[in-house]
Short mmCIF file of C-alpha atoms in Angstrom, two decimals:
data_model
loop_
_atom_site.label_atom_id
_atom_site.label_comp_id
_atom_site.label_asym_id
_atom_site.label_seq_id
_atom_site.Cartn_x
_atom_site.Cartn_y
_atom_site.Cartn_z
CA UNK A 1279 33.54 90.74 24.12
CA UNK A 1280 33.10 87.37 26.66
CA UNK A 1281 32.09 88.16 29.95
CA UNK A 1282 34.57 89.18 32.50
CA UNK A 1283 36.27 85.92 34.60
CA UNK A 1284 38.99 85.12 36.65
CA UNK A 1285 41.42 83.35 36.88
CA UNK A 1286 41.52 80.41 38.27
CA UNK A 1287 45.03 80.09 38.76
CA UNK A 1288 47.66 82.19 39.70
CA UNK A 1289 51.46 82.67 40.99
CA UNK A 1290 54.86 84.53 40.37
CA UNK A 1291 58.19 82.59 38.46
CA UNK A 1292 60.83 82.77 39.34
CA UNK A 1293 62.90 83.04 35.60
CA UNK A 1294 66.42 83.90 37.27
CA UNK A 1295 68.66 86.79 37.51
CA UNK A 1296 66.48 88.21 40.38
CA UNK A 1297 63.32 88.45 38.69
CA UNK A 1298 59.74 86.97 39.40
CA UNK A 1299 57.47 87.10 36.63
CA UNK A 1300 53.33 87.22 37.49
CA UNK A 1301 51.15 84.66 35.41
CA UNK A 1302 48.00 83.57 35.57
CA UNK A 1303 45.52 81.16 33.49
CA UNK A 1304 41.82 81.68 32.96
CA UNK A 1305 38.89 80.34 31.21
CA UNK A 1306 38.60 76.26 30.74
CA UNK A 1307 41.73 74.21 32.10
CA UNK A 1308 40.63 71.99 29.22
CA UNK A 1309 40.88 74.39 26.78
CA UNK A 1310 43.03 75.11 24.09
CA UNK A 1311 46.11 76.80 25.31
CA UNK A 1312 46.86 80.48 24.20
CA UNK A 1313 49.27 82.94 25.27
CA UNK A 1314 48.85 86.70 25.62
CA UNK A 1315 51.73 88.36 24.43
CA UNK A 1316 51.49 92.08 26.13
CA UNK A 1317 52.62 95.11 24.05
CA UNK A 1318 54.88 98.17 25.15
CA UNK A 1319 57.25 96.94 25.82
CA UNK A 1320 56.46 97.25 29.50
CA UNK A 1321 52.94 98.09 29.62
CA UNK A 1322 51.92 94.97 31.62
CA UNK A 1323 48.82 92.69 30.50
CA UNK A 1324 45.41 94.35 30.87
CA UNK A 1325 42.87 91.67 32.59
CA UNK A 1326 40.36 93.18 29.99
CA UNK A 1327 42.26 91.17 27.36
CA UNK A 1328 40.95 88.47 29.30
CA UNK A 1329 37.16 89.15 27.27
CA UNK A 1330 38.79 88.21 23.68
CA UNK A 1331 39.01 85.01 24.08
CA UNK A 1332 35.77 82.14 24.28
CA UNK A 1333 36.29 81.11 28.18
CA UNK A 1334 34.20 77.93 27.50
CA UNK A 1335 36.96 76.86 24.40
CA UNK A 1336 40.39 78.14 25.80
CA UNK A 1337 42.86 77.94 28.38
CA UNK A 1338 43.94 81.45 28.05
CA UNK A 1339 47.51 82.22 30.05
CA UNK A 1340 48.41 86.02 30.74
CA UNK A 1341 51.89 86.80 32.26
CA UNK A 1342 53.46 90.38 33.00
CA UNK A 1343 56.71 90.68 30.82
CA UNK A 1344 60.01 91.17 33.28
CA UNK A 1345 59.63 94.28 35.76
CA UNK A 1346 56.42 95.66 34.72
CA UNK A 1347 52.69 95.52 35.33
CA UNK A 1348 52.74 92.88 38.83
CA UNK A 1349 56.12 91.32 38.07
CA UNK A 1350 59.04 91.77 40.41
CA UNK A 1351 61.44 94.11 40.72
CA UNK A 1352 59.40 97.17 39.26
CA UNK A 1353 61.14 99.01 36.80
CA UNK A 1354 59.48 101.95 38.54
CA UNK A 1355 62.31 102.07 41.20
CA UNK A 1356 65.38 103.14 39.16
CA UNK A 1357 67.45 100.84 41.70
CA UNK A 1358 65.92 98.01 39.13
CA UNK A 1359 68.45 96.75 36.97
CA UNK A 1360 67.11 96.18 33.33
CA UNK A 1361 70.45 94.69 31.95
CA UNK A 1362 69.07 91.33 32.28
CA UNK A 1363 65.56 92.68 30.57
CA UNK A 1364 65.99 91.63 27.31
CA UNK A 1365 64.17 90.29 23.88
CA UNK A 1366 66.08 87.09 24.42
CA UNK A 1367 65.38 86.93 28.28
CA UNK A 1368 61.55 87.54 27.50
CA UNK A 1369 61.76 84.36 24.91
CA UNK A 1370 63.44 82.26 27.70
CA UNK A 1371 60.92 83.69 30.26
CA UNK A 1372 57.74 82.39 27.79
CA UNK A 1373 59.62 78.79 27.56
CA UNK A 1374 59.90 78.23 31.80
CA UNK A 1375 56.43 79.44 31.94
CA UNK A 1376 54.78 76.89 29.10
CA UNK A 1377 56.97 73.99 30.90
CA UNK A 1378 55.94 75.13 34.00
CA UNK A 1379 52.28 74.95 33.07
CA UNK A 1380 53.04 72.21 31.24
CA UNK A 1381 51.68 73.01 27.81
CA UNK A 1382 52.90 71.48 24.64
CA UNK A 1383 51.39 74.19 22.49
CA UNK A 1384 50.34 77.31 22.75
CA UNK A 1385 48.24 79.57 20.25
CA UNK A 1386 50.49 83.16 20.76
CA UNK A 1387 47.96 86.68 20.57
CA UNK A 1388 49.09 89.84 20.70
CA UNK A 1389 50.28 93.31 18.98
CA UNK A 1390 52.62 96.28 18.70
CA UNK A 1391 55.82 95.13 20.79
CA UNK A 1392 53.70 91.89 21.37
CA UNK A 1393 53.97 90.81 18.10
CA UNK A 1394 57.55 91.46 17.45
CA UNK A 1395 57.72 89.14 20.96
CA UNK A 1396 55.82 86.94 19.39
CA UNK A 1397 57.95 86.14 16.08
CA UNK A 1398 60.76 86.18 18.07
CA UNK A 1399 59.62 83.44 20.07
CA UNK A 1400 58.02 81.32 16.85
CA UNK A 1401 60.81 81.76 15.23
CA UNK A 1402 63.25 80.10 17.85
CA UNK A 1403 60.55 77.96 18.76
CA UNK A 1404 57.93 77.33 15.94
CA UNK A 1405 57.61 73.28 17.30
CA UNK A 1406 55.63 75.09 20.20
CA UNK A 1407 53.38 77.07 17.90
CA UNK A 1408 50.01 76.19 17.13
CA UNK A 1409 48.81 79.62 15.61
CA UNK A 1410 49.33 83.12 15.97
CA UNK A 1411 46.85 85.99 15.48
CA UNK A 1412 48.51 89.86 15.40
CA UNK A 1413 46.70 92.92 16.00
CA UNK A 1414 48.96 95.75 15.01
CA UNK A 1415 52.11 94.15 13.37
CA UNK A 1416 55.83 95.28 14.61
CA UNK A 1417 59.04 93.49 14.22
CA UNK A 1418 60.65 96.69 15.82
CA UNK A 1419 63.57 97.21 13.16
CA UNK A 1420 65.88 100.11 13.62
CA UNK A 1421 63.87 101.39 10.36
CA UNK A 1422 60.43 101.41 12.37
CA UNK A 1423 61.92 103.00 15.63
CA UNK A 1424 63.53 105.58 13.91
CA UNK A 1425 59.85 106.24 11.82
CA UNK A 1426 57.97 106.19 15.42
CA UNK A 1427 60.42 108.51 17.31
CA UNK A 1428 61.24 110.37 14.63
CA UNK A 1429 59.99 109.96 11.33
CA UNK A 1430 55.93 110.64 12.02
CA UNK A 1431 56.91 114.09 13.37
CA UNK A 1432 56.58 115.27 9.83
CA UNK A 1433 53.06 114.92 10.82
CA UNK A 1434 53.72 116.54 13.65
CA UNK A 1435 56.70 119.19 14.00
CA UNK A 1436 55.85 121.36 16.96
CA UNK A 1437 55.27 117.84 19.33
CA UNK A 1438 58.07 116.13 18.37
CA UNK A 1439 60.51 119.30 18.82
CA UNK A 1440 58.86 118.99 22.46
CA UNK A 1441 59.94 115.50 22.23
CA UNK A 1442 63.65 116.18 21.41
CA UNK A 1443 63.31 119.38 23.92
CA UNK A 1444 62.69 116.46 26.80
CA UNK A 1445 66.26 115.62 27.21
CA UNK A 1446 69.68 117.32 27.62
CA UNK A 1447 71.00 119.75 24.92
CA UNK A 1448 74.05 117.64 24.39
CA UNK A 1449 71.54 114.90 23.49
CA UNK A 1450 69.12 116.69 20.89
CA UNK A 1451 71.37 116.98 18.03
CA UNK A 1452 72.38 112.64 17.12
CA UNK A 1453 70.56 110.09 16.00
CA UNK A 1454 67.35 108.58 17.20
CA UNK A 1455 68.97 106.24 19.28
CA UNK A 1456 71.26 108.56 20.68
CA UNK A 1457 68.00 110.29 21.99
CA UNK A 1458 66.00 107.59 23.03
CA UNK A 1459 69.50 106.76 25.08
CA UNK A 1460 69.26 109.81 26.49
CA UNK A 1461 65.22 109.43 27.54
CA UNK A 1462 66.90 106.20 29.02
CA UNK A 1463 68.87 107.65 31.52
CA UNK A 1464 66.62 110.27 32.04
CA UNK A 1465 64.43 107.80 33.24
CA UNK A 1466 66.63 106.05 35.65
CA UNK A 1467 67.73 109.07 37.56
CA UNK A 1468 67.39 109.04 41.54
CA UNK A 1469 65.47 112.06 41.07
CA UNK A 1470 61.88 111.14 40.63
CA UNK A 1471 60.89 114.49 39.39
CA UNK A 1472 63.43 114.15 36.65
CA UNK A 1473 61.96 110.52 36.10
CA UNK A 1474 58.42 111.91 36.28
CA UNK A 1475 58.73 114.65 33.70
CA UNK A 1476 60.89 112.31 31.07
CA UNK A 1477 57.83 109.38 31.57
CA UNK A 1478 55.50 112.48 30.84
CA UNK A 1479 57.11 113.92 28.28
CA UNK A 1480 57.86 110.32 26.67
CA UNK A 1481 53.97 109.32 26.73
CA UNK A 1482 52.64 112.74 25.55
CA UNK A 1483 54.45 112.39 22.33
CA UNK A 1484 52.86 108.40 22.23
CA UNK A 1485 49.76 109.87 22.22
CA UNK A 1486 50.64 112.47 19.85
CA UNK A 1487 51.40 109.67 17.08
CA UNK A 1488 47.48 108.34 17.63
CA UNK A 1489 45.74 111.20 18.26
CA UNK A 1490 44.22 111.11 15.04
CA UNK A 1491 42.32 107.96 15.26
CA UNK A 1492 38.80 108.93 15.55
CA UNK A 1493 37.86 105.13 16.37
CA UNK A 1494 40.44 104.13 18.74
CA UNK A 1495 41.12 105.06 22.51
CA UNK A 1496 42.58 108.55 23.20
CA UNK A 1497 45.75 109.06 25.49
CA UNK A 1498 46.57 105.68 25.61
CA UNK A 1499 49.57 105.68 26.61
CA UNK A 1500 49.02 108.93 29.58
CA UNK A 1501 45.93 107.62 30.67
CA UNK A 1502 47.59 104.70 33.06
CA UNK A 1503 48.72 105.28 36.57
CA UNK A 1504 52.32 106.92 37.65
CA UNK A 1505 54.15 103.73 38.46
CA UNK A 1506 52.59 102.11 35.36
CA UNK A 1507 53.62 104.92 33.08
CA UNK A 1508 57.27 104.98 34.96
CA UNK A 1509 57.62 101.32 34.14
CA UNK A 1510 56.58 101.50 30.44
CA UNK A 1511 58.76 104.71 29.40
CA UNK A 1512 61.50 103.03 31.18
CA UNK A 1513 61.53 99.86 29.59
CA UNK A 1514 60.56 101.20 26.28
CA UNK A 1515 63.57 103.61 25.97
CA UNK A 1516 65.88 100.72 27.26
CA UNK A 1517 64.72 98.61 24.57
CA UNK A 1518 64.26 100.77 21.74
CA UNK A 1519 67.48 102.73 22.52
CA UNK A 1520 69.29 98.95 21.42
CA UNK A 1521 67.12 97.91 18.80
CA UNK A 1522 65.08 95.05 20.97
CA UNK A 1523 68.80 93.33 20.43
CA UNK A 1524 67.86 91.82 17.44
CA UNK A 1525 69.55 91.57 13.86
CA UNK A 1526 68.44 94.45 11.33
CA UNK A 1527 65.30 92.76 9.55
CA UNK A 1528 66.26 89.06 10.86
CA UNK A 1529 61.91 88.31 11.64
CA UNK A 1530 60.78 89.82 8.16
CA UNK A 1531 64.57 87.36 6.92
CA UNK A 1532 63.69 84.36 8.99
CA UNK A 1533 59.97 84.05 8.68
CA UNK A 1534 60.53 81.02 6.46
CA UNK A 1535 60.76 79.40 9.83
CA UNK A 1536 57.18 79.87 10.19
CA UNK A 1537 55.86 77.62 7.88
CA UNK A 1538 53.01 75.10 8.88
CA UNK A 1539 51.44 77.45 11.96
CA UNK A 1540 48.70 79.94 10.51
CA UNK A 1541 48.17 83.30 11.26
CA UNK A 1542 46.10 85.75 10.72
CA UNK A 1543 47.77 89.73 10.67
CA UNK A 1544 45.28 92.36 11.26
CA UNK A 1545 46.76 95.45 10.89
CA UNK A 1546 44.59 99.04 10.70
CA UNK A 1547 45.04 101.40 7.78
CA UNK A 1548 45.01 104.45 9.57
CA UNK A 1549 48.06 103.18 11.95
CA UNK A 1550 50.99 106.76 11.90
CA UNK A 1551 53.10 105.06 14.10
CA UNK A 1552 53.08 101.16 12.25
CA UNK A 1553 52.52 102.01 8.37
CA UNK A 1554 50.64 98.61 6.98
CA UNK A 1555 54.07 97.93 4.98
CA UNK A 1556 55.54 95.95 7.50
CA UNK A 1557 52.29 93.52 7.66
CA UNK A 1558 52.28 92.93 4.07
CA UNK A 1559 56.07 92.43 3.70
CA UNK A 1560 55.37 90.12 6.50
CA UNK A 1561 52.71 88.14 4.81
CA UNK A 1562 54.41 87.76 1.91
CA UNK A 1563 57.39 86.00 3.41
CA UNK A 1564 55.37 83.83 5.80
CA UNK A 1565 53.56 81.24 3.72
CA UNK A 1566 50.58 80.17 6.14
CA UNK A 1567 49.86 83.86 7.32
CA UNK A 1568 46.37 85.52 5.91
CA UNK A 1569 46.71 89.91 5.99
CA UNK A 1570 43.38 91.70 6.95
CA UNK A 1571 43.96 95.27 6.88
CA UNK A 1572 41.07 96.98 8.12
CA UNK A 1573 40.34 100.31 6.95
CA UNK A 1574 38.97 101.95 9.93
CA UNK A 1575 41.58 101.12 11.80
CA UNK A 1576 44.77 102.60 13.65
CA UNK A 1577 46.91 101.39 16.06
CA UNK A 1578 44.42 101.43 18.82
CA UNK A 1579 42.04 99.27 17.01
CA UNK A 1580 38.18 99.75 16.53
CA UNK A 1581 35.13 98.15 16.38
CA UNK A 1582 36.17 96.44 13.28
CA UNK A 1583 39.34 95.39 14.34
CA UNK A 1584 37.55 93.90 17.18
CA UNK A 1585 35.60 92.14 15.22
CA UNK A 1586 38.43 90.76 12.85
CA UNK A 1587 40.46 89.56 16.32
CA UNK A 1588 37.07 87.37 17.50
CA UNK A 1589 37.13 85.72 14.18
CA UNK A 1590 40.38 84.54 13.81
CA UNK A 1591 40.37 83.44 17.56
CA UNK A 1592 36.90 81.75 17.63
CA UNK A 1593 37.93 80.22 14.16
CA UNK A 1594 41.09 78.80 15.59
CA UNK A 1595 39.58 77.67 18.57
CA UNK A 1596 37.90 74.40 17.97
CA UNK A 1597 41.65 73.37 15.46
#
């Protein structure tokens, strides 16, 4: 990875309905602009991601998605209202920030929720695309939720029965949705023991789905601080619970739209929780887009995948 840096420039922006959204740009204000799109949804941007790309060759912007990581109101606090925390709020949120920074084009870079973000925003937008490079492909249809929360505990029966134990009787017995609703309002409760124990329970069976990837980081998703974990379990369930509010299959339908801005999708074999399926059905319907699956690889990435992101970001770098 680059050596660590700062940024250089900094501030919160204000995107309406109450909400200020943290950004900040690093590397050379010269540079080729790039945008890191942050997974989760709700996990905030790591400044580690900060390493990935050539400091000397980019202007690389970072920005906390709406009430997580150091963006205000916290989704922490239940008092937080997340009914203006949407896909399409998050698309509007990326278009203030690039006019408020005053970029023309941005290269987009990111995975898991943070690519699903990403097509979203292409796809509405692709005149503001320059490239896009995927770790970990989502476009977070009902088909891939349901396979996540329920689904992979084929693989895992005892955990996920944990899982469903997490929430209400009443609430075990419908459909995925119905559950992850019910993890939802768990996780809004004034109680913050109640809150505490659905976040836990919510993150242990994350971890579950990629505890079998010898090369990538263990208890991802547990391994972050309280009000970090809070955040992320509550804006997960809130999205997940309503399909991201997007159309059944409309990225995979609509990435015709896409045409002229290459990409590169790296996507890891080994990935439980994201089967490679949706990468390839997303390569073949987006004509500039090159597939790398990497063999080694699950959803937490490894030294491979690593290597795969560099290329593809030092290659685009110099376009």
């Amino acid at each position: 990875m680059y050596p660590p840096i700062e940024p250089y420039d900094h501030g919160m922006l204000d995107v309406g309905d109450g909400n200020l959204v943290y950004w900040e740009v690093c590397g050379n204000p010269e540079g080729k602009p790039a945008l890191v799109v942050h997974g989760g949804p709700g996990s905030g941007c790591s400044v580690g991601v900060r390493k990935t790309f050539d400091p000397e060759r980019y202007r690389i912007v970072l920005f906390d998605q709406r009430n997580c990581g150091r963006s205000r109101p916290h989704a922490s606090d239940p008092a937080t209202d997340l009914s203006a925390n949407t896909t399409h709020h998050l698309i509007a949120d990326m278009e203030v920030l690039r006019e408020h920074l005053g970029i023309g084009k941005w290269l987009l870079y990111g995975g898991s929720w943070g690519s699903t973000l990403i097509l979203a925003y292409a796809q509405a937008h692709p005149e503001r695309v320059s490239e896009i490079v995927i770790p970990a492909v989502t476009t977070t249809r009902r088909f891939e939720i349901d396979w996540l929360y329920r689904g992979v505990g084929r693989f895992f029966p005892e955990e996920w029965e944990r899982f469903r134990q997490g929430v209400p009787e009443a609430d075990r017995d419908g459909d995925t949705f119905a559950l992850l609703a019910a993890y939802s309002r768990l996780l809004a409760d004034p109680d913050p023991a109640v809150r505490a124990k659905a976040a836990r329970d919510w993150v242990t069976w994350e971890d579950t789905v990629i505890s079998l990837e010898t090369n990538g980081k263990p208890n991802a998703y547990s391994d972050r601080p309280d009000e970090a974990v809070t955040a992320m379990t509550r804006i997960c369930s809130h999205y997940f619970s309503n399909g991201a509010w997007l159309e059944e299959g409309v990225l995979l339908r609509e990435a015709g739209r896409l045409a002229g801005i290459p990409g590169v999708l790296i996507h890891g074999r080994l990935d439980l929780g994201g089967p490679v399926d949706t990468a390839w059905h997303l390569a073949q319907a987006w004509p500039d887009a090159r597939l790398v699956v990497v063999d080694d690889s699950g959803h937490t990435g490894s030294e491979t995948m690593r290597k795969e992101i560099f290329a593809a970001l030092d290659a685009f770098a110099s376009r």
